[in-house]
PDB file of C-alpha atoms in Angstrom:
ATOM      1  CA  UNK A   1     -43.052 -52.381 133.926  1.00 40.00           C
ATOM      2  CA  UNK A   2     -44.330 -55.275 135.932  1.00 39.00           C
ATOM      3  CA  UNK A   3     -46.958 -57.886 134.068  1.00 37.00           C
ATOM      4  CA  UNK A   4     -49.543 -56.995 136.487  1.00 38.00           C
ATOM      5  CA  UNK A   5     -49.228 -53.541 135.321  1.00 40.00           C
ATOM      6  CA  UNK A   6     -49.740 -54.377 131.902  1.00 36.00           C
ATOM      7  CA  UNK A   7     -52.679 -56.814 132.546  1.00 37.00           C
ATOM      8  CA  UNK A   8     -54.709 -54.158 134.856  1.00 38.00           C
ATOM      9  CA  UNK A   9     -54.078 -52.112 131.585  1.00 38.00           C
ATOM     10  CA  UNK A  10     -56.113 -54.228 129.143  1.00 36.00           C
ATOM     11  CA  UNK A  11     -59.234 -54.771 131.984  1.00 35.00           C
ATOM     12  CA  UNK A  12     -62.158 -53.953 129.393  1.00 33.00           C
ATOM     13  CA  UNK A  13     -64.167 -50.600 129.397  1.00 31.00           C
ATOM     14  CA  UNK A  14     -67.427 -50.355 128.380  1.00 30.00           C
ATOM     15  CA  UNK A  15     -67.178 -46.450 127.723  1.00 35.00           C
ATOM     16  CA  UNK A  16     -67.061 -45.395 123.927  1.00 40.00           C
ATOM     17  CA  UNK A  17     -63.646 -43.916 125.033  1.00 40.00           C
ATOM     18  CA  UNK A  18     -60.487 -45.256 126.930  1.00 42.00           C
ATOM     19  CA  UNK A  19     -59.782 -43.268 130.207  1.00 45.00           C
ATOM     20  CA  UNK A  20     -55.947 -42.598 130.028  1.00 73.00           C
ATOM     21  CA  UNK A  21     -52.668 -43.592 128.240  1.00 89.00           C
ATOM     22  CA  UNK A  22     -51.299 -46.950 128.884  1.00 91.00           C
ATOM     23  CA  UNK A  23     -47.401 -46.126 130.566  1.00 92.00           C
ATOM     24  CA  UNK A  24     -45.814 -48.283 127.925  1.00 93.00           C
ATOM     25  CA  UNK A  25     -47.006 -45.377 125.437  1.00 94.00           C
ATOM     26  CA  UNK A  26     -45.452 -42.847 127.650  1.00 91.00           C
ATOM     27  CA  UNK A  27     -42.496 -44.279 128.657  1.00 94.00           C
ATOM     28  CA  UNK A  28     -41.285 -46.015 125.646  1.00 95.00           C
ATOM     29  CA  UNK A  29     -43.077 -44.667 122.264  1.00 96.00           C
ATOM     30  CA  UNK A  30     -43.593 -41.306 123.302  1.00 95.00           C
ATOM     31  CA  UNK A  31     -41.322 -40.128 120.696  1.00 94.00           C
ATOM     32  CA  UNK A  32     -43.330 -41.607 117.930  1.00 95.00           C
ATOM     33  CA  UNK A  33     -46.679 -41.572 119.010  1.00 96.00           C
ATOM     34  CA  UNK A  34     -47.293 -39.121 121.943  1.00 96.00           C
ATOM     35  CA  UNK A  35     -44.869 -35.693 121.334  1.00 96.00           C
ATOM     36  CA  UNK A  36     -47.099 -33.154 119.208  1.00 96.00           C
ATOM     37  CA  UNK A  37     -44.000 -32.744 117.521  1.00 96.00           C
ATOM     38  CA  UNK A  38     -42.630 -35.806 116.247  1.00 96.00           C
ATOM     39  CA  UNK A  39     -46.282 -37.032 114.979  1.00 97.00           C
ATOM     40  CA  UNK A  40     -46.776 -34.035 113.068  1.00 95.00           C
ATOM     41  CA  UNK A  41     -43.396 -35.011 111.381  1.00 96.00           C
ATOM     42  CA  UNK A  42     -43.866 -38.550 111.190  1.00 97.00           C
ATOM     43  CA  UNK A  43     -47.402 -38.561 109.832  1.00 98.00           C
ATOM     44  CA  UNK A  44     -46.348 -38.369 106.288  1.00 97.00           C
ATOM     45  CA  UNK A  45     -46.446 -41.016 103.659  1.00 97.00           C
ATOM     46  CA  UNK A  46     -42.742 -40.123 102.934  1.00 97.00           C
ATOM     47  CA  UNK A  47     -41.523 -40.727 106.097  1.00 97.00           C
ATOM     48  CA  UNK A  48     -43.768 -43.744 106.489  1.00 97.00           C
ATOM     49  CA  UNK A  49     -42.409 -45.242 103.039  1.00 97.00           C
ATOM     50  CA  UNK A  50     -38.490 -44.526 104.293  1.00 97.00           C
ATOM     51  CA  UNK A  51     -39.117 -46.229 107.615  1.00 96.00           C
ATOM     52  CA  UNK A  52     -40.490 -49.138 105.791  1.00 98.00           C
ATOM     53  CA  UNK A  53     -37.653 -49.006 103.278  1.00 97.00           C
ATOM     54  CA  UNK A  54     -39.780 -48.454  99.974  1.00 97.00           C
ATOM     55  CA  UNK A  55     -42.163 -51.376 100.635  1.00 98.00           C
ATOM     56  CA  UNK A  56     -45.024 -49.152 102.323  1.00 98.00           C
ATOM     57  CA  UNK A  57     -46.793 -49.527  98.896  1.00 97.00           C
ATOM     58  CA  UNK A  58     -46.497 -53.189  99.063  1.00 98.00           C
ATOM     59  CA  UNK A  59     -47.356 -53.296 102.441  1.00 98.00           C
ATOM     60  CA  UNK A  60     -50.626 -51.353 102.219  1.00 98.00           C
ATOM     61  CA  UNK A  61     -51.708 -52.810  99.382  1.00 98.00           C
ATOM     62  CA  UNK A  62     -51.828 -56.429 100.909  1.00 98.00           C
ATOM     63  CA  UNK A  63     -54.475 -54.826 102.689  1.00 98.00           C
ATOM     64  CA  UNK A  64     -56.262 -52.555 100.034  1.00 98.00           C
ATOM     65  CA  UNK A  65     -56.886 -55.338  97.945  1.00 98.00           C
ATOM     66  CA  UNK A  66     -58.778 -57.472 100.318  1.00 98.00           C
ATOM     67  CA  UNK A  67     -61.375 -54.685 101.061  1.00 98.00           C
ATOM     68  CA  UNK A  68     -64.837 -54.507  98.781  1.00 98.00           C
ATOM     69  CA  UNK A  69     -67.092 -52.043  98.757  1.00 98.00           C
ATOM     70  CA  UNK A  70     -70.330 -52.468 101.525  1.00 98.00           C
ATOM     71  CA  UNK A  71     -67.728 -54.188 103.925  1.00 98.00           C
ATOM     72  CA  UNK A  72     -67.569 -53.743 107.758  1.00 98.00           C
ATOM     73  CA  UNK A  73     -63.683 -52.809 108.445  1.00 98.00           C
ATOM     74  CA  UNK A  74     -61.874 -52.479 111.690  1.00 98.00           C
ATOM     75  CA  UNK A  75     -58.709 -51.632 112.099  1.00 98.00           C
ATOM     76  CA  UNK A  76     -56.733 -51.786 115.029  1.00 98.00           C
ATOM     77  CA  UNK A  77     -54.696 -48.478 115.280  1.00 98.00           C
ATOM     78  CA  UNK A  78     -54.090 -45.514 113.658  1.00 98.00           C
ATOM     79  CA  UNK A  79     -51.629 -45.681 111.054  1.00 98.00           C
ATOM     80  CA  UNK A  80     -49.169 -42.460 109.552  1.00 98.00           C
ATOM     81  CA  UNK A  81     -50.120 -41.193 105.869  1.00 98.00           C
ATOM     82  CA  UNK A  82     -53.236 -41.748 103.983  1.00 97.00           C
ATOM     83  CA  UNK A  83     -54.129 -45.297 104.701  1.00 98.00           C
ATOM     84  CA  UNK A  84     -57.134 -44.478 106.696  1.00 98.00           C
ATOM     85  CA  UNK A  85     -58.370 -42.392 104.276  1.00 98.00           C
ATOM     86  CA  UNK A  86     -57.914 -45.076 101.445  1.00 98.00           C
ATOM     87  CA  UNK A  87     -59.947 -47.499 103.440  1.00 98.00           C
ATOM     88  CA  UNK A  88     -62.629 -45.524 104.185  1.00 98.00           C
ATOM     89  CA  UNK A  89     -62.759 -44.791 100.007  1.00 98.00           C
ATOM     90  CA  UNK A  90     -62.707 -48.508  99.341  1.00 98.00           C
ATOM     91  CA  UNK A  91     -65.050 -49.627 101.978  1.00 98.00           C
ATOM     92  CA  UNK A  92     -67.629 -46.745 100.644  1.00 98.00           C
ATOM     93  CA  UNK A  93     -70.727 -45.328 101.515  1.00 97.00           C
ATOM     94  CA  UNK A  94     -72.461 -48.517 101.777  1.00 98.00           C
ATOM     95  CA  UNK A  95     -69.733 -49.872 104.194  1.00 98.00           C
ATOM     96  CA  UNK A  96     -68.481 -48.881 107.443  1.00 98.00           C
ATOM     97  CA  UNK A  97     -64.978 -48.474 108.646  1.00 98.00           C
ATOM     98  CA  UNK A  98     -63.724 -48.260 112.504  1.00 98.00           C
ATOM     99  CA  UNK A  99     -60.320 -47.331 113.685  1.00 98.00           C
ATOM    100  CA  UNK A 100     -59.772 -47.420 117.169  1.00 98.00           C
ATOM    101  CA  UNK A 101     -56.705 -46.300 118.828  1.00 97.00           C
ATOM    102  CA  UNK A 102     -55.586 -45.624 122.922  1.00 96.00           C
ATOM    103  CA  UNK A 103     -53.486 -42.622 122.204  1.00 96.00           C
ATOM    104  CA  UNK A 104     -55.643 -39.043 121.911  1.00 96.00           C
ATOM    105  CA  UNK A 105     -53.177 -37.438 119.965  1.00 97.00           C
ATOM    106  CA  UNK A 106     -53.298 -40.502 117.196  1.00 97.00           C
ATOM    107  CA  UNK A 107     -57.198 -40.261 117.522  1.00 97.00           C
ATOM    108  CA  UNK A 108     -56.844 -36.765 116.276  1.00 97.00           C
ATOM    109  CA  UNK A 109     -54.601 -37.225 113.898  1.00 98.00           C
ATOM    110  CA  UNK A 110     -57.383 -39.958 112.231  1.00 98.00           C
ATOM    111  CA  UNK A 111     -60.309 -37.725 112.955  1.00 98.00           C
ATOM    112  CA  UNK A 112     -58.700 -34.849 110.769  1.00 98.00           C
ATOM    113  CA  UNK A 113     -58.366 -37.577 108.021  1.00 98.00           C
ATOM    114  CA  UNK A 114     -61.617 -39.117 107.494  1.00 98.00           C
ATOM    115  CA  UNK A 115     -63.570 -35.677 108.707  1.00 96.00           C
ATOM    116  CA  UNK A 116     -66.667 -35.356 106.709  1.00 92.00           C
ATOM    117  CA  UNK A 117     -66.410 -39.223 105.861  1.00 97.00           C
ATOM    118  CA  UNK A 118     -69.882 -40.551 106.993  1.00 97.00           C
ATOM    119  CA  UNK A 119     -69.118 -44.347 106.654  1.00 98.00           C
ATOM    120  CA  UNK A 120     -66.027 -43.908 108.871  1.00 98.00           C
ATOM    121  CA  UNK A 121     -65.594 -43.886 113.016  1.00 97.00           C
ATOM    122  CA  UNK A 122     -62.821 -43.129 115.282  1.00 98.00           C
ATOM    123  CA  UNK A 123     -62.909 -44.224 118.713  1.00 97.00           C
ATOM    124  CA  UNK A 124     -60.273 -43.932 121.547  1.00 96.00           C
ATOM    125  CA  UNK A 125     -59.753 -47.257 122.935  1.00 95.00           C
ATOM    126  CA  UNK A 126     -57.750 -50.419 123.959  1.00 95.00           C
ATOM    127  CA  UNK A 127     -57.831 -53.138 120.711  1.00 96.00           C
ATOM    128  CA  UNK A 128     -57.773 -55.512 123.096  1.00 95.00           C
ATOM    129  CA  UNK A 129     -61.149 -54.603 124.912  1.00 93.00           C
ATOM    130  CA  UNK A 130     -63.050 -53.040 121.803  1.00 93.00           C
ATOM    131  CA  UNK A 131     -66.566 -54.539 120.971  1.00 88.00           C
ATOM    132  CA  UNK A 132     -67.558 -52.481 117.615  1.00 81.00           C
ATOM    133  CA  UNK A 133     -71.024 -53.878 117.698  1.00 82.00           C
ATOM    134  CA  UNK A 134     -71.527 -56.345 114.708  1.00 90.00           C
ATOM    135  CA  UNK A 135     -69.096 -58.155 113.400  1.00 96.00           C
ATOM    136  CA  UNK A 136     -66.440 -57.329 110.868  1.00 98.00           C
ATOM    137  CA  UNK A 137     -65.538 -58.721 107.451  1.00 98.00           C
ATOM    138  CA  UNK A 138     -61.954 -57.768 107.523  1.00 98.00           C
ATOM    139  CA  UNK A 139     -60.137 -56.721 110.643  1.00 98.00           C
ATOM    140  CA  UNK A 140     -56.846 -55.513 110.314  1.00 98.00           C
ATOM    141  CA  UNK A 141     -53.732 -54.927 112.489  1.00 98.00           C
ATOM    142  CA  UNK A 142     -51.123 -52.820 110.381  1.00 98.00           C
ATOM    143  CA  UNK A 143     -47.893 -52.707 112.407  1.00 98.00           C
ATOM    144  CA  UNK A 144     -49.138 -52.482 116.190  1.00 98.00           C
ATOM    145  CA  UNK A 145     -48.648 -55.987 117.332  1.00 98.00           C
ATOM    146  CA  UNK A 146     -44.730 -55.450 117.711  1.00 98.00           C
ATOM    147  CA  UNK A 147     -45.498 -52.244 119.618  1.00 97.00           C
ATOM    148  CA  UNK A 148     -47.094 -53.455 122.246  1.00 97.00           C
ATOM    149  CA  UNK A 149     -46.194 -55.903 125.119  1.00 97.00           C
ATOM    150  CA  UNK A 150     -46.310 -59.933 124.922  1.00 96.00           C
ATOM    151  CA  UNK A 151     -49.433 -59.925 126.804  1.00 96.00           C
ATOM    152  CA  UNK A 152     -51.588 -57.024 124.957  1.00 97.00           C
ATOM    153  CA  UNK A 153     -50.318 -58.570 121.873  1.00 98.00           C
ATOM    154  CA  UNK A 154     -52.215 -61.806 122.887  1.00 98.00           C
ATOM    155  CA  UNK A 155     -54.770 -59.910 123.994  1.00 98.00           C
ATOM    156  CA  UNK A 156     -54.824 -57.700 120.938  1.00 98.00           C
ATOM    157  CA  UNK A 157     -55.068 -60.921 118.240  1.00 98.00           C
ATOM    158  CA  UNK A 158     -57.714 -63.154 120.446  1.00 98.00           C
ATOM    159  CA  UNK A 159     -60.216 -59.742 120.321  1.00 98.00           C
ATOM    160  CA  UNK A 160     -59.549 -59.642 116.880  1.00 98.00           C
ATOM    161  CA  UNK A 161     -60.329 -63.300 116.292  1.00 97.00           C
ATOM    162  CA  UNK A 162     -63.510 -62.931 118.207  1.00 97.00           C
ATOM    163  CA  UNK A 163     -64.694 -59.543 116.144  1.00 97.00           C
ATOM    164  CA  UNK A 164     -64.412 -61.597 113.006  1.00 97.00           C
ATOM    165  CA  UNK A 165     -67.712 -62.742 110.796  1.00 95.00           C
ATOM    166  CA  UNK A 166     -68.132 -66.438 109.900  1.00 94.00           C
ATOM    167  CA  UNK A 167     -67.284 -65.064 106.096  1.00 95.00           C
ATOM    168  CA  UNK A 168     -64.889 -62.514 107.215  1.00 97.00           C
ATOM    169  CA  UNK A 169     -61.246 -62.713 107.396  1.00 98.00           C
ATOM    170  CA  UNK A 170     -58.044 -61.436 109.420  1.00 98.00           C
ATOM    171  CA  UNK A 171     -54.808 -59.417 108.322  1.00 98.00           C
ATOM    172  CA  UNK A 172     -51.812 -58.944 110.500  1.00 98.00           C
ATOM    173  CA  UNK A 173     -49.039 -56.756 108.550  1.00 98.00           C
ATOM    174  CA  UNK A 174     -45.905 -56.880 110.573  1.00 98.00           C
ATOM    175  CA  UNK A 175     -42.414 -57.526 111.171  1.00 98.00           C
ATOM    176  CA  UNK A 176     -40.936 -61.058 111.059  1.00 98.00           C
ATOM    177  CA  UNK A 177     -37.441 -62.075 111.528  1.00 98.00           C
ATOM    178  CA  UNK A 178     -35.321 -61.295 108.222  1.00 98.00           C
ATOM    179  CA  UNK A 179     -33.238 -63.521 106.496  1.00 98.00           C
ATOM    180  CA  UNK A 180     -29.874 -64.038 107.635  1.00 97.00           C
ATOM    181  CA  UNK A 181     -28.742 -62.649 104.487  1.00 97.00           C
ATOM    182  CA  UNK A 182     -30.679 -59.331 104.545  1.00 98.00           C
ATOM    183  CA  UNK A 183     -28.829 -56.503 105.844  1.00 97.00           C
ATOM    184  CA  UNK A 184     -31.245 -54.660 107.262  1.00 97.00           C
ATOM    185  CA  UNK A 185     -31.860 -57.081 109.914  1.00 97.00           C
ATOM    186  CA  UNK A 186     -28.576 -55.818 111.273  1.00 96.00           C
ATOM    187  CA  UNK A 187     -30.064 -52.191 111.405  1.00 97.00           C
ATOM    188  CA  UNK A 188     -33.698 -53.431 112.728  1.00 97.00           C
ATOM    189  CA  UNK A 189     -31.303 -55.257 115.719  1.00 96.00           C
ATOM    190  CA  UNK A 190     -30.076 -51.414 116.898  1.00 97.00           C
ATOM    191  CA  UNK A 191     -33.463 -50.588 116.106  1.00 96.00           C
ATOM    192  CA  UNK A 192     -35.208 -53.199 118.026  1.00 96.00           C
ATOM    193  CA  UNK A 193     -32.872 -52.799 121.012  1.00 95.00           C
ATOM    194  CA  UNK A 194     -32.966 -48.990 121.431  1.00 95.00           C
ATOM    195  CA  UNK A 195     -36.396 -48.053 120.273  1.00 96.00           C
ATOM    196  CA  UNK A 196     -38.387 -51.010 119.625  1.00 96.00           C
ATOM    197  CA  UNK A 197     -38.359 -53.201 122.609  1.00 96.00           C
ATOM    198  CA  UNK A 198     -41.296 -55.214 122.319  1.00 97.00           C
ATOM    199  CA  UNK A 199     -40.335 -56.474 118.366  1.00 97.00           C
ATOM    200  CA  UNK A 200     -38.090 -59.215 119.265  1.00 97.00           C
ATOM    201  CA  UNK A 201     -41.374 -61.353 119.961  1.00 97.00           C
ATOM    202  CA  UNK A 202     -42.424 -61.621 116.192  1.00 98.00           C
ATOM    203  CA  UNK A 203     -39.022 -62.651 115.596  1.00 98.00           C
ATOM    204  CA  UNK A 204     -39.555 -65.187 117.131  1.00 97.00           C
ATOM    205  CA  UNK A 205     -43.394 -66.299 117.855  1.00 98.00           C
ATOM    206  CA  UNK A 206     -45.843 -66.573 114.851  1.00 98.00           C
ATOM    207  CA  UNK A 207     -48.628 -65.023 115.180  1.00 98.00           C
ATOM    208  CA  UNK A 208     -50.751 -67.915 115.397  1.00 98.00           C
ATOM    209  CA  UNK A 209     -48.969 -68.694 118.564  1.00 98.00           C
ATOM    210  CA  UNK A 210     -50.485 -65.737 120.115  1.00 98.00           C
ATOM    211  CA  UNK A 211     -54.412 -66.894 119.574  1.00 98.00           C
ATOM    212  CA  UNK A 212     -55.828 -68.934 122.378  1.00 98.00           C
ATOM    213  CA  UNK A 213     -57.572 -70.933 119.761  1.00 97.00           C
ATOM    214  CA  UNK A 214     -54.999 -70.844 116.851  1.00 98.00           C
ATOM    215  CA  UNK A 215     -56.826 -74.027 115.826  1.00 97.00           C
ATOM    216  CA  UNK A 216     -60.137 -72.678 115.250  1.00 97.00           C
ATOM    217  CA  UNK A 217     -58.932 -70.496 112.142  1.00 98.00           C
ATOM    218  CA  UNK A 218     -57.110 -71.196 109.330  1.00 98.00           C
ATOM    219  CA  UNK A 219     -53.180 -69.656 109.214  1.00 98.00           C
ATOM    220  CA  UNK A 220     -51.742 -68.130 105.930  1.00 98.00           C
ATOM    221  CA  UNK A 221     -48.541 -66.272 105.689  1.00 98.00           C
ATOM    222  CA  UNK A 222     -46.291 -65.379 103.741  1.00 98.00           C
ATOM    223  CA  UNK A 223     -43.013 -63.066 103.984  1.00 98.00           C
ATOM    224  CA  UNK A 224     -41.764 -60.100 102.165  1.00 98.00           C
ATOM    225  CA  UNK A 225     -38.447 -57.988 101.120  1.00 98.00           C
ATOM    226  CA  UNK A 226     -35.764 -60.992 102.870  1.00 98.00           C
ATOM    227  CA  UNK A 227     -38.148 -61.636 105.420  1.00 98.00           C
ATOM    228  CA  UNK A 228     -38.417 -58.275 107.256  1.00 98.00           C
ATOM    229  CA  UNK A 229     -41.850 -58.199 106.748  1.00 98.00           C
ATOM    230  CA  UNK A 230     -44.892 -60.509 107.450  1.00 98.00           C
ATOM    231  CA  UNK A 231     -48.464 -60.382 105.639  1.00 98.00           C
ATOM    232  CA  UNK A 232     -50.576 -63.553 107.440  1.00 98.00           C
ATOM    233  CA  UNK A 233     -54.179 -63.701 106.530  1.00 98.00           C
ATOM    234  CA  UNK A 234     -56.768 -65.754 108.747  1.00 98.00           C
ATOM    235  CA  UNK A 235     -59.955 -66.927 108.294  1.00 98.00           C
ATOM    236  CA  UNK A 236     -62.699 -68.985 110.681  1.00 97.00           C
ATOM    237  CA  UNK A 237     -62.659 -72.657 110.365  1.00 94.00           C
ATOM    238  CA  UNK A 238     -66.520 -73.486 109.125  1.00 70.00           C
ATOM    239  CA  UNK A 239     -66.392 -75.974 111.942  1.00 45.00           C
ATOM    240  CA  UNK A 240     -65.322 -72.617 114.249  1.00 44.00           C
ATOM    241  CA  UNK A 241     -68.021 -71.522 117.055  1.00 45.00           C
ATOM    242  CA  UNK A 242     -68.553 -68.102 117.422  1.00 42.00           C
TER     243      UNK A 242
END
């Protein structure tokens, strides 16, 4: 896929939902993310806490525990099991939670989860293009960045930056390069190289060398289980312009 390709893919729409699925979805995470099938097998906090090799818990709760009740949430895709759900609780009624996502069948799959949940909205559309109206106290990206190419991922993380409050905060959950001493680095290689082509990138970039204005925001991370995992939390600078 050329780079113009992707970059006529994150042009910005100004309809409530996206108008057709990006050909990196297709072509390489239709397995995961697109098949009927596999996402009504993979949409299960089991399978989501053996992908992430126990540390799902962990993982989500990094995020949980920065979320108070009255907040304005977004977060950036849809994500497999019950974390939607367990926003939407923690943000409650006096809050409001968005979740956007560009694939239907993930928009569905969300919809079904937080039915009947008045404080919560799904929306099809590109991260990188959404404008959700006021802005947020905590956005979130849970594990999309190293699913989508280099330039949507800088795409993705400057949006996010700019959909943040003066108060609010950031949270990227995501792979990082593992210790050389953690075996499973060996398996997330095969991974990586077969089914995960766009990973290699938070391997080796941080993700504040994806924001245009890295300097604007203050940059805190920290890594998990031998390194496989990164949780970096960012917050606007006072001196930061909006």
């Amino acid at each position: 896929m050329t780079n113009e390709a992707i970059a006529a893919q994150q042009q910005p729409t100004r309809k409530e939902a996206s108008t057709g699925l990006p050909d990196y979805m297709s072509e390489v995470y239709d397995w995961a993310y697109v098949n009927p099938k596999w996402v009504r097998f993979l949409d299960r906090n089991a399978v989501v806490s053996t992908l992430l090799f126990g540390n799902a818990g962990r993982l989500m709760r990094a995020y949980l525990n920065r979320i108070r009740p009255g907040m304005r949430v977004w977060q950036v895709a849809h994500v497999y099991g019950d974390l939607v759900r367990k926003v939407a609780e923690r943000v409650g009624a006096d809050g409001h939670f968005d979740v956007t996502d560009v694939t239907p069948i993930q928009v569905s799959q969300a919809k079904k989860k937080l039915a009947n949940v008045a404080q919560a909205q799904v929306i099809e559309h590109d991260a990188s293009s959404w404008g959700g109206g006021p802005e947020y106290d905590l956005v979130c990206s849970f594990f999309l960045l190293h699913e989508v190419p280099d330039p949507l991922k800088r795409a993705v993380v400057d949006r996010m930056l700019s959909r943040v409050g003066p108060n609010g905060s950031l949270l990227f959950v995501d792979y990082h390069r593992p210790a050389p001493w953690q075996p499973v680095g060996w398996l997330l290689r095969l991974v990586n190289r077969y089914l995960e082509p766009f990973a290699y990138t938070l391997w080796r970039t941080d993700i504040r060398d994806l924001a245009s204005t890295p300097n604007a925001f203050s940059w805190r991370k920290r890594t998990i289980f031998g390194g496989v995992y990164q949780i970096v939390e960012v917050t606007p600078l006072h001196s930061a312009s909006k």
